Amino acid sequence: MAAALQTLGGGIGITLHWIAFTPTIEQQATEEQKKKWLKLAQDVAIVGAYAQTEMGHGTFVRGLETTATYDPSTQEFVINSPTLTSTKWWPGGLGKTANHATVMAQLYTRGKCYGPHNFMVQIRSLENHQPCPGVTLGDIGPKMESNGNDNGFARFDHVRIPRENMLMKFARVEADGTYVQPPSSKLAYSNMVYLRGTFVMSAAQALASATTIAVRYSCVRRQSEMKPGEPEPQILEYQTQQYKLFPQLAAAYAFWFASWFMTQQHGSITGSMEKGDMSGLAELHALSAGLKSYTTAVTARGIDVCRMACGGHGYSHASGLPALFGGAAALCTAEGENTVMMLQTARYLVKCFAQSQAGKRLTGTVAYLSAVQPSPVAGNRNMSDLGTLVAAFQHRAARMVRHAAMQMQGEMQKGKAREDAWNSCSVLLIKAAEAHVHSFVVRNFAETVQTVEVDESVRAVLTSLCQLYSLYGITEHAGDFLKDGYLTGRDIDAASSHLSAMLARVRPDAVALVDAFDLHDKILRSVLGRYDGRVYEHLYEWAKKSPLNKSEVHESYYKYLQPFLKSNRAKL
Ligand SMILES: CCCCCCCC/C=C\CCCC(=O)SCCNC(=O)CCNC(=O)[C@H](O)C(C)(C)COP(=O)(O)OP(=O)(O)OC[C@H]1O[C@@H](n2cnc3c(N)ncnc32)[C@H](O)[C@@H]1OP(=O)(O)O
Ligand SMILES: Cc1cc2nc3c(=O)[nH]c(=O)nc-3n(C[C@H](O)[C@H](O)[C@H](O)COP(=O)(O)OP(=O)(O)OC[C@H]3O[C@@H](n4cnc5c(N)ncnc54)[C@H](O)[C@@H]3O)c2cc1C
C-alpha cells in the first residue's frame, strides 16, 4: 500500500509521512501517545505531514506565529493561525494527501508563551477526506521539481484539540495548565537533527545515481578524434571527463561512509539521552547540521557537473539528471537552509575553540582543534600518504576556525556587541565550518577505507578513491593550505601530479565502482545510465513516447502557426 502510494505521484505525497511525521511520533510522543498513533502511522492507517514551516518563517523556528493556547476549562489546546504569514506553508503531503499533521506552534498556557512545541492535529475527515472544521488546506503550486509531492498550506481557525494531543515526551502541560519544563528546550527540535542526518545518505545516494548515469554513459558515448584517423574514443578516455566525474564518484563514497558515521552517532547519542545524558546533543546538532549542509551543497553542484558531462542528452529528462538535480537542490533548502545550518556548526566550533583556549581538552569531531600545532612545519610532504592528507585538512580547518574566532574576539574588543561581531565575521565563520566538515569527511573516509572489512584488492581501489577525493580538495582549495605555509607550492604541484595519476588509476575500475552502488534501472530512471548500455535505441523510443508526438501535426499548428505563416506570406 505504502509503495503504491509512494509511486502514485500526481498530487499524492507520502514521503514526509515516513521521513518526518512518523519519526516525530517516535521521538516526541509519550509511550501512551505512541500506543495511540505510532502503529496507525506505521500501518498507514493515517497519513501525516510535518507542519512546521510557515509562509513567513521557516528558518527562525522561534519566530513561528501559529499558536496553541491551553484552555484549562475544557482541557484543550486551541490551534490558531493569527496572521496570513502564520499560514503553514511547504509541508510535504499537507495539501491533498495527509489527514493528520504534527503542527509546530507557540505554546501558551496561563498567559505565558513557552516557545515552539509539537501538537498532533487531525486535518481531514477519515470518512470523506474533507478538511476538518476550522481547517483550510491546499497545495502551494508548481515547484522546481518533485511536483508529485503536494507541498501544501494550512490555516487553523481556533481548532480545538485535546490536551493529550501535545506531544509530551519532553515537555508537558498538566490538566490545570501547569507547564513542565523539558530537560532541554531544543529537544522539541530533535526530529530535525534526525532528518538532517538522513539527508547525508540522501545526498550520497543522489550523487551515486548521478555518477552511475554519467560514468556508464561516458563509456557508451564516443566522440571526436583523440588521434587523427583513429576511431572515436569513449569520452571517459578524456582526462577532462575523468576530472569532472571521478571526484564526484569519490565524494559519493565519502558521503556514504559519512552517513554511516552519522547514523551510528545519532543512535549512540540519542541512546544516552534516553538515559538522561544530554552531553552529546550539542555535538550531534553541530555534526548533523554541518554534514547536511556540506554534503547536499556538494551533491547539488556535483549532479550538475554530471549533467553537463553528458552533453545535450544530459539536459534531457531522459537522462534522469535534471530531476536528480531538482531533488538535490531541495535538500539544500529543506530541513534547515544550508547557510543557517553551517552557521550553527560554526557557533559550536567557536564555543569549542574558546574552551580549548581555556585549557579544556576537546574530544569527538573537534578533538583535532586542541591537537593541531598553530605554527606550520613546511617541508616536502608525501602527498600520496593518507595520513599526510588528513593532517593537512585538519591543520587547514584548525587555522580557519582559530582565525574566525580571533577575528570575532577582536571585533568585540573594539566594542562591538557579540551579535554584531558574529554577523561581521559570518563569512569567515562559514568558511571555517565548511573546512571543519571537509576535514571530518576526509578523515572518516580514510579511517573507513583502512578498517572496513573488504578484500585487499577492493581496499586498494577504495584507498585510491580516498586519495583522489583528498587531493582534489587540496587542489581546489590550494590557497587555504598555502596561506600559513603549511603546504608549499611544491606540495600543491605534487598533489596535482598525484591527482592526475589517481584519475588514470581509477579509470579501469570506474564502471565497477558505480555498479557497486547496485542501483536498479527502475531506481535510476535514466536512458543514459541503463545497465545494458543500449542508450540510443531507448533514447529514440523514449522520445517517440513524448506527448507532443501523439499527432503528426500538433494542434498548435492550426491554432497559431498556420494563421501566422499565412499572414506573413500575404505581406510578401
Ligand atoms: C535527491 C533526493 C530528493 C529528495 C527530495 C526531498 C525534499 C526534502 C524533503 C523534505 C524534508 C524537509 C522537511 C522540512 O524542511 S521540516 C522543517 C525544517 N526546518 C528547519 O530545519 C528549521 C531550521 N531552523 C532551526 O533549526 C532553528 O531555528 C535554528 C536555526 C537552529 C535556530 O534555533 P534557535 O534560534 O532556537 O537557536 P540559536 O541559534 O539561538 O541557538 C541556541 C542554542 O540551541 C542549540 N540548538 C539549536 N538547534 C538545536 C537542535 N536541533 N538540537 C540541539 N541543539 C540545538 C544551538 O546549538 C545553541 O546552543 P548554544 O549552546 O550555542 O546556545
Ligand atoms: C522541497 C521542500 C520540502 C519542504 N518540506 C517541508 C516539510 O515537510 N515541513 C516543513 O515544515 N517545512 C518544509 N519545507 C520548508 C523548509 O524547511 C524551509 O524552506 C527551510 O527551513 C528554509 O527556511 P525559509 O524558507 O524560511 O528560508 P529563509 O530562512 O527565509 O532563507 C532565505 C535566506 O535567508 C538567509 N538567512 C535566514 N536566516 C539567516 C541567519 N540567521 N543568518 C544568515 N542568513 C540567514 C538564508 O541563508 C537564505 O539565504 C520544505 C521546503 C522545500 C524546499
CSV table of C-alpha atoms and ligand atoms in Angstrom, one decimal, residues 16 19 50 52-53 58-62 146 186 189 192-193 195-196 199 202 206 281 285 324 327-328 330-331 334-336 340-341 344 347 351, ligand 1:
chain,number,residue,atom,x,y,z
A,16,LEU,CA,7.1,13.1,4.6
A,19,ILE,CA,10.7,10.6,7.0
A,50,TYR,CA,5.2,17.6,9.5
A,52,GLN,CA,6.4,23.4,11.0
A,53,THR,CA,7.3,26.0,8.3
A,58,GLY,CA,11.0,28.6,8.0
A,59,THR,CA,14.5,29.1,9.4
A,60,PHE,CA,13.6,31.0,12.5
A,61,VAL,CA,11.6,28.4,14.4
A,62,ARG,CA,11.3,30.7,17.5
A,146,SER,CA,9.2,16.9,-7.0
A,186,LYS,CA,16.0,22.0,22.0
A,189,TYR,CA,13.9,20.1,17.6
A,192,MET,CA,15.2,17.9,12.7
A,193,VAL,CA,18.5,16.6,13.9
A,195,LEU,CA,16.2,14.2,9.5
A,196,ARG,CA,19.3,16.2,8.7
A,199,PHE,CA,19.9,13.9,4.3
A,202,SER,CA,20.1,11.1,0.6
A,206,ALA,CA,21.8,11.1,-5.3
A,281,LEU,CA,23.3,16.8,22.0
A,285,HIS,CA,23.4,19.0,16.3
A,324,LEU,CA,18.0,14.4,-9.6
A,327,GLY,CA,15.7,16.9,-5.8
A,328,ALA,CA,19.2,17.6,-4.5
A,330,ALA,CA,15.6,20.8,-2.4
A,331,LEU,CA,17.9,19.1,0.1
A,334,ALA,CA,14.7,21.9,3.3
A,335,GLU,CA,15.4,20.7,6.8
A,336,GLY,CA,17.4,23.8,7.6
A,340,VAL,CA,21.9,28.7,8.5
A,341,MET,CA,22.9,25.1,9.3
A,344,GLN,CA,25.1,26.5,13.6
A,347,ARG,CA,28.6,28.5,16.5
A,351,LYS,CA,32.5,27.7,21.6
B,1,LIG,C1,17.7,13.7,-4.2
B,1,LIG,C2,16.7,13.4,-3.2
B,1,LIG,C3,15.5,14.2,-3.3
B,1,LIG,C4,14.6,14.2,-2.1
B,1,LIG,C5,13.8,15.5,-2.0
B,1,LIG,C6,13.3,15.6,-0.6
B,1,LIG,C7,13.0,17.1,-0.4
B,1,LIG,C8,13.0,17.4,1.0
B,1,LIG,C9,12.1,16.6,1.8
B,1,LIG,C10,11.5,17.1,2.9
B,1,LIG,C11,12.1,17.2,4.3
B,1,LIG,C12,12.1,18.6,4.7
B,1,LIG,C13,11.2,18.8,5.9
B,1,LIG,C14,11.4,20.2,6.5
B,1,LIG,O1,12.0,21.1,5.9
B,1,LIG,S1,10.9,20.3,8.1
B,1,LIG,C15,11.3,22.0,8.6
B,1,LIG,C16,12.8,22.1,8.8
B,1,LIG,N1,13.0,23.4,9.4
B,1,LIG,C17,14.2,23.6,9.9
B,1,LIG,O2,15.2,22.9,9.9
B,1,LIG,C18,14.3,24.9,10.7
B,1,LIG,C19,15.8,25.4,10.8
B,1,LIG,N2,15.9,26.3,12.0
B,1,LIG,C20,16.3,25.8,13.2
B,1,LIG,O3,16.5,24.6,13.4
B,1,LIG,C21,16.5,26.8,14.3
B,1,LIG,O4,15.6,27.9,14.1
B,1,LIG,C22,17.9,27.3,14.4
B,1,LIG,C23,18.4,27.9,13.1
B,1,LIG,C24,18.8,26.1,14.8
B,1,LIG,C25,18.0,28.4,15.4
B,1,LIG,O5,17.4,27.9,16.6
B,1,LIG,P1,17.3,28.8,17.9
B,1,LIG,O6,17.1,30.2,17.4
B,1,LIG,O7,16.4,28.2,18.8
B,1,LIG,O8,18.7,28.6,18.4
B,1,LIG,P2,20.0,29.6,18.5
B,1,LIG,O9,20.6,29.7,17.1
B,1,LIG,O10,19.6,30.8,19.2
B,1,LIG,O11,20.9,28.6,19.4
B,1,LIG,C26,20.5,28.3,20.7
B,1,LIG,C27,21.1,27.0,21.1
B,1,LIG,O12,20.4,25.9,20.7
B,1,LIG,C28,21.2,25.0,20.1
B,1,LIG,N3,20.4,24.3,19.1
B,1,LIG,C29,19.7,24.8,18.0
B,1,LIG,N4,19.1,23.8,17.4
B,1,LIG,C30,19.3,22.7,18.0
B,1,LIG,C31,19.0,21.3,17.8
B,1,LIG,N5,18.2,21.0,16.7
B,1,LIG,N6,19.4,20.4,18.6
B,1,LIG,C32,20.2,20.7,19.7
B,1,LIG,N7,20.6,22.0,20.0
B,1,LIG,C33,20.2,22.9,19.1
B,1,LIG,C34,22.3,25.7,19.5
B,1,LIG,O13,23.4,24.9,19.3
B,1,LIG,C35,22.5,26.8,20.6
B,1,LIG,O14,23.3,26.2,21.6
B,1,LIG,P3,24.3,27.1,22.4
B,1,LIG,O15,24.8,26.2,23.5
B,1,LIG,O16,25.3,27.6,21.4
B,1,LIG,O17,23.5,28.2,23.0
